[in-house]
XYZ file of C-alpha atoms in Angstrom:
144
model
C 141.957 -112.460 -34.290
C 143.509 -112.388 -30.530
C 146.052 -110.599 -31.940
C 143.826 -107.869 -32.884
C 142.354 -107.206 -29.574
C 145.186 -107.550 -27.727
C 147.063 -104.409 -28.532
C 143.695 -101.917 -28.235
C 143.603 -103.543 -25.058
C 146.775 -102.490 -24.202
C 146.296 -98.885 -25.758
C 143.000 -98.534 -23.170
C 145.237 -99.320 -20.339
C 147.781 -97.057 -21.125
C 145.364 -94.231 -22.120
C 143.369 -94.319 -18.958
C 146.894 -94.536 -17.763
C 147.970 -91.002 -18.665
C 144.890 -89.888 -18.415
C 144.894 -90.858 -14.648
C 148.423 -89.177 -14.856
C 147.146 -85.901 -15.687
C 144.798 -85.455 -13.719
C 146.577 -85.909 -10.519
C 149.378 -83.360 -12.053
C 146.306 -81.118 -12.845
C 145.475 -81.079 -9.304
C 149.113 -80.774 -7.915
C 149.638 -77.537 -10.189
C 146.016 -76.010 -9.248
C 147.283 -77.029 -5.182
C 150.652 -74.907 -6.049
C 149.009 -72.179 -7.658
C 146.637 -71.370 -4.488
C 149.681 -71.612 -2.412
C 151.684 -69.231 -4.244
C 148.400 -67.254 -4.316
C 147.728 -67.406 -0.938
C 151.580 -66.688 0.654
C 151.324 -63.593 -2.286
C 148.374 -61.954 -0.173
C 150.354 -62.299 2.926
C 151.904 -58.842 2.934
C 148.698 -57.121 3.616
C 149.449 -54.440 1.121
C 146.103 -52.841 1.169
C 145.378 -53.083 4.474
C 144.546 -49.920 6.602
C 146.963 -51.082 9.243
C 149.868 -50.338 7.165
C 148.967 -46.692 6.781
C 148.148 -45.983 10.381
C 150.930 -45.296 12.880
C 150.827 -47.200 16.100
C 149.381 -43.751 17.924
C 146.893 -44.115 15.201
C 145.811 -47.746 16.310
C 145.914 -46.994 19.229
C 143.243 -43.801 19.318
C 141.260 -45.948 17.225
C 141.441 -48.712 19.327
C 140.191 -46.494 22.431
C 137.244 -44.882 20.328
C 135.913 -48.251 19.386
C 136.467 -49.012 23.565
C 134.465 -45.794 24.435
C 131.993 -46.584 21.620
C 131.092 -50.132 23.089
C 131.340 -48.491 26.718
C 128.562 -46.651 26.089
C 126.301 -49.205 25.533
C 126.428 -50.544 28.901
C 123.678 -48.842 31.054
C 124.334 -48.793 34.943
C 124.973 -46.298 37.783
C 128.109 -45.212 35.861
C 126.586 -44.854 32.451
C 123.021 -42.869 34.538
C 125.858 -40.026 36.444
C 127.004 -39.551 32.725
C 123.312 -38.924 31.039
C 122.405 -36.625 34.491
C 125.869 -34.125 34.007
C 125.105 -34.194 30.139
C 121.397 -32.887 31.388
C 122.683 -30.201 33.582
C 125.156 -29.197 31.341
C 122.386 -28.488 28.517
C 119.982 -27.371 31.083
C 123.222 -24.731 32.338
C 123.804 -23.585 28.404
C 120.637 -23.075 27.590
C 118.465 -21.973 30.809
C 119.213 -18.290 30.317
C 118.736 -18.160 26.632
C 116.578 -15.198 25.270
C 116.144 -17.051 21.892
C 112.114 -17.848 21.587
C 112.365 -21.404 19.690
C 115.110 -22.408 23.151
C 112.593 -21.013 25.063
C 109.414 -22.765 23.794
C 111.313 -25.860 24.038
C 112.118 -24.846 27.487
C 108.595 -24.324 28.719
C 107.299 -27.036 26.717
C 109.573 -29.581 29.094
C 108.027 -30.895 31.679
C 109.845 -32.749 34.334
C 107.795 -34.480 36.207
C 105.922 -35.537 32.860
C 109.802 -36.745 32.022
C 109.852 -38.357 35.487
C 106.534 -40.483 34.650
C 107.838 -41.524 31.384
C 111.152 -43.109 32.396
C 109.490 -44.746 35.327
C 106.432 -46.286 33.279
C 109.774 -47.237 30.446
C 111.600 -48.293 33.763
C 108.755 -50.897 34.762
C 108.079 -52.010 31.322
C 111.648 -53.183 31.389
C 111.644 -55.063 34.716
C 108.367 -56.742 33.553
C 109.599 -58.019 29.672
C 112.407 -58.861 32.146
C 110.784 -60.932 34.146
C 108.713 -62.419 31.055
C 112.006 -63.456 29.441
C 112.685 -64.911 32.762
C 109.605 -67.354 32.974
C 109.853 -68.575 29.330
C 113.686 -69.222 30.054
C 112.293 -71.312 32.871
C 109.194 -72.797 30.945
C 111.687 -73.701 27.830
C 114.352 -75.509 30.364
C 111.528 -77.938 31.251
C 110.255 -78.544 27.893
C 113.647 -79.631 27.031
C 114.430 -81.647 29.948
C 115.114 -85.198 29.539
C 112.501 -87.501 30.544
């Protein structure tokens, strides 16, 4: 009767044996085959880059620059808006159309004036909100 169990033992251990066997070849080949899939998308073949010239990347570059640029308000950004207004104001102040000139008559400056100044101080205030609950959320977190 020993004899009889003896060699299924020996079959389980060699079964779990290749079993274990495959699996870690199973892994190795699916390792290989992401490498070989990974070094294959290396050449960037449908990349934009390859169809541009470097001029081409480089005007592109400089757009995205002055598109980012403008985003930053300051003394630099406010001389821009003002020659953009009197160039419009230039083009369009001796116009004879009657929709250019209802728009013209309908513009108030001063009215204008009020309005960025009351947006102006609305600013400085949620600035100096943010400010204060910086402040108040530093001491909440402080250590003890």
């Amino acid at each position: 009767m020993a004899d009889i169990v003896a060699p299924q033992q020996y079959k389980k251990a060699r079964d779990s044996r290749k079993q274990l066997a495959f699996a870690v070849s199973s892994v190795v080949a699916l390792g290989l085959c992401a490498a070989i899939f990974v070094a294959s998308n290396q050449e960037d073949g449908d990349a934009i880059s390859n169809i541009l010239n470097p001029a081409m990347r480089t005007a592109l570059a400089q757009v995205a620059l002055a598109r980012t640029s403008k985003l930053v308000l300051g003394a630099g950004q406010e001389d821009a808006d003002m020659k953009a207004i009197q160039t419009a104001w230039a083009t369009f102040q001796d116009s004879e159309n009657a929709s250019v000139i209802k728009e013209l008559a309908g513009w108030n400056i001063t009215a204008e004036e009020s309005n960025v100044a009351a947006a102006v101080a609305d600013m400085k205030a949620l600035g100096l909100e943010t400010k204060a609950e910086d402040k108040m959320i530093k001491k909440f977190h402080k250590s003890d």
